[in-house]
Amino acid sequence: LEPWEGAICANCGLPLAAEHLEGSATALCSDCRLERLGFDFARVYALYRGPLRQLILRLKFGHRERIGERLGALLAGVWVRNPRYLSLKSPVLVPVPLHPSRQRERGFNQSFAVARGLGRRLRAASPDGIQPVSSGLLVRARPTAPQTGLSIQKRRENVKGVFSVPDPRRVRDRDVVLIDDVMTTGATLSSCANALKSVGARAVLALAVARSTPQFPDLKDHAVAPDIDDQPREWT
Ligand SMILES: [Zn+2]
């Protein structure tokens, strides 16, 4: 479980292939150059492949909630090395919500499990910093179709306006960090960020365990876990 240490987009953390870096000291991906993402800043631990991908699949489909603690610890490592997260004032951790029907089916929200693991680590280091993660700050108002196979534009349309904040007082003027297991185009996290900002959240950062990007296709290592249904995570 090695963190990604190659080049990244300075804003959204997208791992970049080396040829994208020619002639630019601070690299930005095309989405960030065009200001298409709703959150202010994002980082991931590593690419969605290999042992990390297997762990995420076991968390989601093997109902191994304890894996959330381990993945949260990886995110704590990203957090404490990055001044953007360290500079937030009493940030609220907000896991990307599942639709209630999906959550009943799965039994738990994998992003909540990761966020709780992260919160515990951060509180152990600095007890006053972060409140325990609570669910329901952000809700998914309707189920969404699978994102897999959709163009970036269609992905944005698919998740536009599906998130809402039931009690805006809980996030107004607060710094928020959205937590997700896998980030792909950033469309889901953007939609979440837009909902939070529309009710007055101050800074909205994102932090995900893994990034799936066509620049670095998955290593289809099914042999490690042949019985796991590798259902696209976006069917939520
Ligand atoms: Zn970017």
PDB file of N, CA and C in Angstrom, residues 1-59:
ATOM      1  N   LEU A   1       0.841  -1.206   0.000  1.00  0.00           N
ATOM      2  CA  LEU A   1       0.000   0.000   0.000  1.00  0.00           C
ATOM      3  C   LEU A   1       0.869   1.247   0.000  1.00  0.00           C
ATOM      4  N   GLU A   2       1.462   1.499  -1.138  1.00  0.00           N
ATOM      5  CA  GLU A   2       2.349   2.655  -1.239  1.00  0.00           C
ATOM      6  C   GLU A   2       1.566   3.876  -1.692  1.00  0.00           C
ATOM      7  N   PRO A   3       1.810   5.027  -1.066  1.00  0.00           N
ATOM      8  CA  PRO A   3       1.156   6.250  -1.550  1.00  0.00           C
ATOM      9  C   PRO A   3       1.687   6.640  -2.929  1.00  0.00           C
ATOM     10  N   TRP A   4       0.864   7.364  -3.699  1.00  0.00           N
ATOM     11  CA  TRP A   4       1.314   7.897  -4.979  1.00  0.00           C
ATOM     12  C   TRP A   4       2.296   9.024  -4.710  1.00  0.00           C
ATOM     13  N   GLU A   5       3.484   8.898  -5.289  1.00  0.00           N
ATOM     14  CA  GLU A   5       4.483   9.943  -5.066  1.00  0.00           C
ATOM     15  C   GLU A   5       4.938  10.588  -6.355  1.00  0.00           C
ATOM     16  N   GLY A   6       4.227  10.271  -7.444  1.00  0.00           N
ATOM     17  CA  GLY A   6       4.557  10.903  -8.719  1.00  0.00           C
ATOM     18  C   GLY A   6       3.914  12.281  -8.829  1.00  0.00           C
ATOM     19  N   ALA A   7       3.932  12.816 -10.034  1.00  0.00           N
ATOM     20  CA  ALA A   7       3.373  14.150 -10.272  1.00  0.00           C
ATOM     21  C   ALA A   7       1.861  14.130 -10.087  1.00  0.00           C
ATOM     22  N   ILE A   8       1.317  15.229  -9.585  1.00  0.00           N
ATOM     23  CA  ILE A   8      -0.138  15.353  -9.418  1.00  0.00           C
ATOM     24  C   ILE A   8      -0.582  16.740  -9.847  1.00  0.00           C
ATOM     25  N   CYS A   9      -1.879  16.868 -10.145  1.00  0.00           N
ATOM     26  CA  CYS A   9      -2.489  18.186 -10.327  1.00  0.00           C
ATOM     27  C   CYS A   9      -2.424  18.907  -8.977  1.00  0.00           C
ATOM     28  N   ALA A  10      -1.916  20.144  -9.004  1.00  0.00           N
ATOM     29  CA  ALA A  10      -1.726  20.884  -7.756  1.00  0.00           C
ATOM     30  C   ALA A  10      -3.047  21.148  -7.050  1.00  0.00           C
ATOM     31  N   ASN A  11      -4.135  21.181  -7.797  1.00  0.00           N
ATOM     32  CA  ASN A  11      -5.427  21.509  -7.195  1.00  0.00           C
ATOM     33  C   ASN A  11      -6.218  20.271  -6.760  1.00  0.00           C
ATOM     34  N   CYS A  12      -6.460  19.353  -7.682  1.00  0.00           N
ATOM     35  CA  CYS A  12      -7.353  18.240  -7.344  1.00  0.00           C
ATOM     36  C   CYS A  12      -6.613  16.948  -7.039  1.00  0.00           C
ATOM     37  N   GLY A  13      -5.289  16.949  -7.145  1.00  0.00           N
ATOM     38  CA  GLY A  13      -4.522  15.775  -6.756  1.00  0.00           C
ATOM     39  C   GLY A  13      -4.490  14.659  -7.786  1.00  0.00           C
ATOM     40  N   LEU A  14      -5.045  14.903  -8.972  1.00  0.00           N
ATOM     41  CA  LEU A  14      -5.046  13.863 -10.011  1.00  0.00           C
ATOM     42  C   LEU A  14      -3.614  13.441 -10.338  1.00  0.00           C
ATOM     43  N   PRO A  15      -3.294  12.153 -10.185  1.00  0.00           N
ATOM     44  CA  PRO A  15      -1.958  11.701 -10.611  1.00  0.00           C
ATOM     45  C   PRO A  15      -1.772  11.954 -12.104  1.00  0.00           C
ATOM     46  N   LEU A  16      -0.637  12.519 -12.452  1.00  0.00           N
ATOM     47  CA  LEU A  16      -0.400  12.906 -13.844  1.00  0.00           C
ATOM     48  C   LEU A  16       0.733  12.080 -14.425  1.00  0.00           C
ATOM     49  N   ALA A  17       0.557  11.717 -15.703  1.00  0.00           N
ATOM     50  CA  ALA A  17       1.653  11.077 -16.424  1.00  0.00           C
ATOM     51  C   ALA A  17       2.718  12.144 -16.695  1.00  0.00           C
ATOM     52  N   ALA A  18       3.962  11.736 -16.781  1.00  0.00           N
ATOM     53  CA  ALA A  18       5.073  12.695 -16.832  1.00  0.00           C
ATOM     54  C   ALA A  18       4.960  13.662 -18.004  1.00  0.00           C
ATOM     55  N   GLU A  19       4.402  13.207 -19.144  1.00  0.00           N
ATOM     56  CA  GLU A  19       4.392  14.094 -20.322  1.00  0.00           C
ATOM     57  C   GLU A  19       3.484  15.308 -20.137  1.00  0.00           C
ATOM     58  N   HIS A  20       2.590  15.246 -19.135  1.00  0.00           N
ATOM     59  CA  HIS A  20       1.720  16.396 -18.897  1.00  0.00           C
ATOM     60  C   HIS A  20       2.452  17.531 -18.198  1.00  0.00           C
ATOM     61  N   LEU A  21       3.647  17.275 -17.757  1.00  0.00           N
ATOM     62  CA  LEU A  21       4.322  18.249 -16.912  1.00  0.00           C
ATOM     63  C   LEU A  21       5.274  19.160 -17.666  1.00  0.00           C
ATOM     64  N   GLU A  22       5.483  18.903 -18.940  1.00  0.00           N
ATOM     65  CA  GLU A  22       6.481  19.677 -19.670  1.00  0.00           C
ATOM     66  C   GLU A  22       6.193  21.162 -19.599  1.00  0.00           C
ATOM     67  N   GLY A  23       7.173  21.905 -19.164  1.00  0.00           N
ATOM     68  CA  GLY A  23       7.079  23.357 -19.187  1.00  0.00           C
ATOM     69  C   GLY A  23       6.172  23.965 -18.147  1.00  0.00           C
ATOM     70  N   SER A  24       5.724  23.208 -17.160  1.00  0.00           N
ATOM     71  CA  SER A  24       4.902  23.844 -16.133  1.00  0.00           C
ATOM     72  C   SER A  24       5.406  23.462 -14.743  1.00  0.00           C
ATOM     73  N   ALA A  25       5.643  24.469 -13.942  1.00  0.00           N
ATOM     74  CA  ALA A  25       6.162  24.213 -12.597  1.00  0.00           C
ATOM     75  C   ALA A  25       5.043  23.713 -11.694  1.00  0.00           C
ATOM     76  N   THR A  26       3.904  24.387 -11.731  1.00  0.00           N
ATOM     77  CA  THR A  26       2.756  23.915 -10.959  1.00  0.00           C
ATOM     78  C   THR A  26       1.715  23.386 -11.932  1.00  0.00           C
ATOM     79  N   ALA A  27       1.647  22.083 -12.049  1.00  0.00           N
ATOM     80  CA  ALA A  27       0.785  21.450 -13.041  1.00  0.00           C
ATOM     81  C   ALA A  27      -0.671  21.485 -12.607  1.00  0.00           C
ATOM     82  N   LEU A  28      -1.561  21.753 -13.539  1.00  0.00           N
ATOM     83  CA  LEU A  28      -2.993  21.620 -13.309  1.00  0.00           C
ATOM     84  C   LEU A  28      -3.564  20.712 -14.391  1.00  0.00           C
ATOM     85  N   CYS A  29      -4.526  19.874 -14.000  1.00  0.00           N
ATOM     86  CA  CYS A  29      -5.193  19.036 -14.999  1.00  0.00           C
ATOM     87  C   CYS A  29      -6.182  19.904 -15.784  1.00  0.00           C
ATOM     88  N   SER A  30      -6.743  19.348 -16.855  1.00  0.00           N
ATOM     89  CA  SER A  30      -7.602  20.166 -17.715  1.00  0.00           C
ATOM     90  C   SER A  30      -8.856  20.629 -16.970  1.00  0.00           C
ATOM     91  N   ASP A  31      -9.428  19.780 -16.103  1.00  0.00           N
ATOM     92  CA  ASP A  31     -10.619  20.191 -15.351  1.00  0.00           C
ATOM     93  C   ASP A  31     -10.314  21.403 -14.474  1.00  0.00           C
ATOM     94  N   CYS A  32      -9.168  21.373 -13.818  1.00  0.00           N
ATOM     95  CA  CYS A  32      -8.836  22.473 -12.908  1.00  0.00           C
ATOM     96  C   CYS A  32      -8.452  23.731 -13.679  1.00  0.00           C
ATOM     97  N   ARG A  33      -7.803  23.578 -14.846  1.00  0.00           N
ATOM     98  CA  ARG A  33      -7.510  24.762 -15.665  1.00  0.00           C
ATOM     99  C   ARG A  33      -8.798  25.451 -16.071  1.00  0.00           C
ATOM    100  N   LEU A  34      -9.854  24.664 -16.310  1.00  0.00           N
ATOM    101  CA  LEU A  34     -11.140  25.225 -16.742  1.00  0.00           C
ATOM    102  C   LEU A  34     -12.078  25.489 -15.562  1.00  0.00           C
ATOM    103  N   GLU A  35     -11.567  25.288 -14.334  1.00  0.00           N
ATOM    104  CA  GLU A  35     -12.344  25.548 -13.111  1.00  0.00           C
ATOM    105  C   GLU A  35     -13.678  24.825 -13.127  1.00  0.00           C
ATOM    106  N   ARG A  36     -13.627  23.534 -13.412  1.00  0.00           N
ATOM    107  CA  ARG A  36     -14.868  22.766 -13.537  1.00  0.00           C
ATOM    108  C   ARG A  36     -15.240  22.013 -12.266  1.00  0.00           C
ATOM    109  N   LEU A  37     -14.406  22.072 -11.243  1.00  0.00           N
ATOM    110  CA  LEU A  37     -14.679  21.279 -10.041  1.00  0.00           C
ATOM    111  C   LEU A  37     -15.203  22.161  -8.912  1.00  0.00           C
ATOM    112  N   GLY A  38     -16.164  21.636  -8.152  1.00  0.00           N
ATOM    113  CA  GLY A  38     -16.852  22.446  -7.151  1.00  0.00           C
ATOM    114  C   GLY A  38     -16.112  22.590  -5.836  1.00  0.00           C
ATOM    115  N   PHE A  39     -15.174  21.689  -5.548  1.00  0.00           N
ATOM    116  CA  PHE A  39     -14.436  21.770  -4.286  1.00  0.00           C
ATOM    117  C   PHE A  39     -13.172  22.604  -4.472  1.00  0.00           C
ATOM    118  N   ASP A  40     -12.581  23.022  -3.353  1.00  0.00           N
ATOM    119  CA  ASP A  40     -11.452  23.933  -3.419  1.00  0.00           C
ATOM    120  C   ASP A  40     -10.118  23.226  -3.615  1.00  0.00           C
ATOM    121  N   PHE A  41     -10.069  21.965  -3.233  1.00  0.00           N
ATOM    122  CA  PHE A  41      -8.780  21.280  -3.187  1.00  0.00           C
ATOM    123  C   PHE A  41      -9.064  19.809  -2.934  1.00  0.00           C
ATOM    124  N   ALA A  42      -8.273  18.930  -3.492  1.00  0.00           N
ATOM    125  CA  ALA A  42      -8.480  17.500  -3.224  1.00  0.00           C
ATOM    126  C   ALA A  42      -7.153  16.756  -3.285  1.00  0.00           C
ATOM    127  N   ARG A  43      -7.079  15.694  -2.531  1.00  0.00           N
ATOM    128  CA  ARG A  43      -5.936  14.782  -2.596  1.00  0.00           C
ATOM    129  C   ARG A  43      -6.458  13.352  -2.456  1.00  0.00           C
ATOM    130  N   VAL A  44      -5.684  12.415  -2.982  1.00  0.00           N
ATOM    131  CA  VAL A  44      -5.982  10.994  -2.784  1.00  0.00           C
ATOM    132  C   VAL A  44      -4.728  10.342  -2.221  1.00  0.00           C
ATOM    133  N   TYR A  45      -4.933   9.157  -1.655  1.00  0.00           N
ATOM    134  CA  TYR A  45      -3.772   8.432  -1.139  1.00  0.00           C
ATOM    135  C   TYR A  45      -2.964   7.843  -2.292  1.00  0.00           C
ATOM    136  N   ALA A  46      -3.641   7.175  -3.219  1.00  0.00           N
ATOM    137  CA  ALA A  46      -2.925   6.509  -4.316  1.00  0.00           C
ATOM    138  C   ALA A  46      -3.896   6.178  -5.431  1.00  0.00           C
ATOM    139  N   LEU A  47      -3.389   5.570  -6.480  1.00  0.00           N
ATOM    140  CA  LEU A  47      -4.229   5.127  -7.588  1.00  0.00           C
ATOM    141  C   LEU A  47      -5.088   3.931  -7.172  1.00  0.00           C
ATOM    142  N   TYR A  48      -6.244   3.797  -7.859  1.00  0.00           N
ATOM    143  CA  TYR A  48      -7.160   2.694  -7.586  1.00  0.00           C
ATOM    144  C   TYR A  48      -6.668   1.466  -8.343  1.00  0.00           C
ATOM    145  N   ARG A  49      -5.768   0.745  -7.741  1.00  0.00           N
ATOM    146  CA  ARG A  49      -5.231  -0.458  -8.376  1.00  0.00           C
ATOM    147  C   ARG A  49      -4.496  -1.296  -7.335  1.00  0.00           C
ATOM    148  N   GLY A  50      -4.214  -2.512  -7.717  1.00  0.00           N
ATOM    149  CA  GLY A  50      -3.390  -3.374  -6.879  1.00  0.00           C
ATOM    150  C   GLY A  50      -4.013  -3.647  -5.517  1.00  0.00           C
ATOM    151  N   PRO A  51      -3.185  -3.788  -4.484  1.00  0.00           N
ATOM    152  CA  PRO A  51      -3.686  -4.148  -3.146  1.00  0.00           C
ATOM    153  C   PRO A  51      -4.663  -3.125  -2.565  1.00  0.00           C
ATOM    154  N   LEU A  52      -4.495  -1.850  -2.894  1.00  0.00           N
ATOM    155  CA  LEU A  52      -5.405  -0.827  -2.368  1.00  0.00           C
ATOM    156  C   LEU A  52      -6.812  -1.042  -2.927  1.00  0.00           C
ATOM    157  N   ARG A  53      -6.888  -1.337  -4.228  1.00  0.00           N
ATOM    158  CA  ARG A  53      -8.175  -1.603  -4.850  1.00  0.00           C
ATOM    159  C   ARG A  53      -8.831  -2.833  -4.211  1.00  0.00           C
ATOM    160  N   GLN A  54      -8.040  -3.850  -3.950  1.00  0.00           N
ATOM    161  CA  GLN A  54      -8.583  -5.054  -3.313  1.00  0.00           C
ATOM    162  C   GLN A  54      -9.155  -4.741  -1.931  1.00  0.00           C
ATOM    163  N   LEU A  55      -8.457  -3.908  -1.183  1.00  0.00           N
ATOM    164  CA  LEU A  55      -8.941  -3.540   0.145  1.00  0.00           C
ATOM    165  C   LEU A  55     -10.271  -2.805   0.060  1.00  0.00           C
ATOM    166  N   ILE A  56     -10.383  -1.880  -0.895  1.00  0.00           N
ATOM    167  CA  ILE A  56     -11.620  -1.113  -1.046  1.00  0.00           C
ATOM    168  C   ILE A  56     -12.771  -2.043  -1.438  1.00  0.00           C
ATOM    169  N   LEU A  57     -12.499  -2.985  -2.317  1.00  0.00           N
ATOM    170  CA  LEU A  57     -13.554  -3.936  -2.719  1.00  0.00           C
ATOM    171  C   LEU A  57     -13.977  -4.812  -1.544  1.00  0.00           C
ATOM    172  N   ARG A  58     -13.008  -5.212  -0.716  1.00  0.00           N
ATOM    173  CA  ARG A  58     -13.365  -6.019   0.455  1.00  0.00           C
ATOM    174  C   ARG A  58     -14.179  -5.207   1.449  1.00  0.00           C
ATOM    175  N   LEU A  59     -13.842  -3.933   1.589  1.00  0.00           N
ATOM    176  CA  LEU A  59     -14.626  -3.054   2.466  1.00  0.00           C
ATOM    177  C   LEU A  59     -16.068  -2.972   1.978  1.00  0.00           C
TER     178      LEU A  59
END
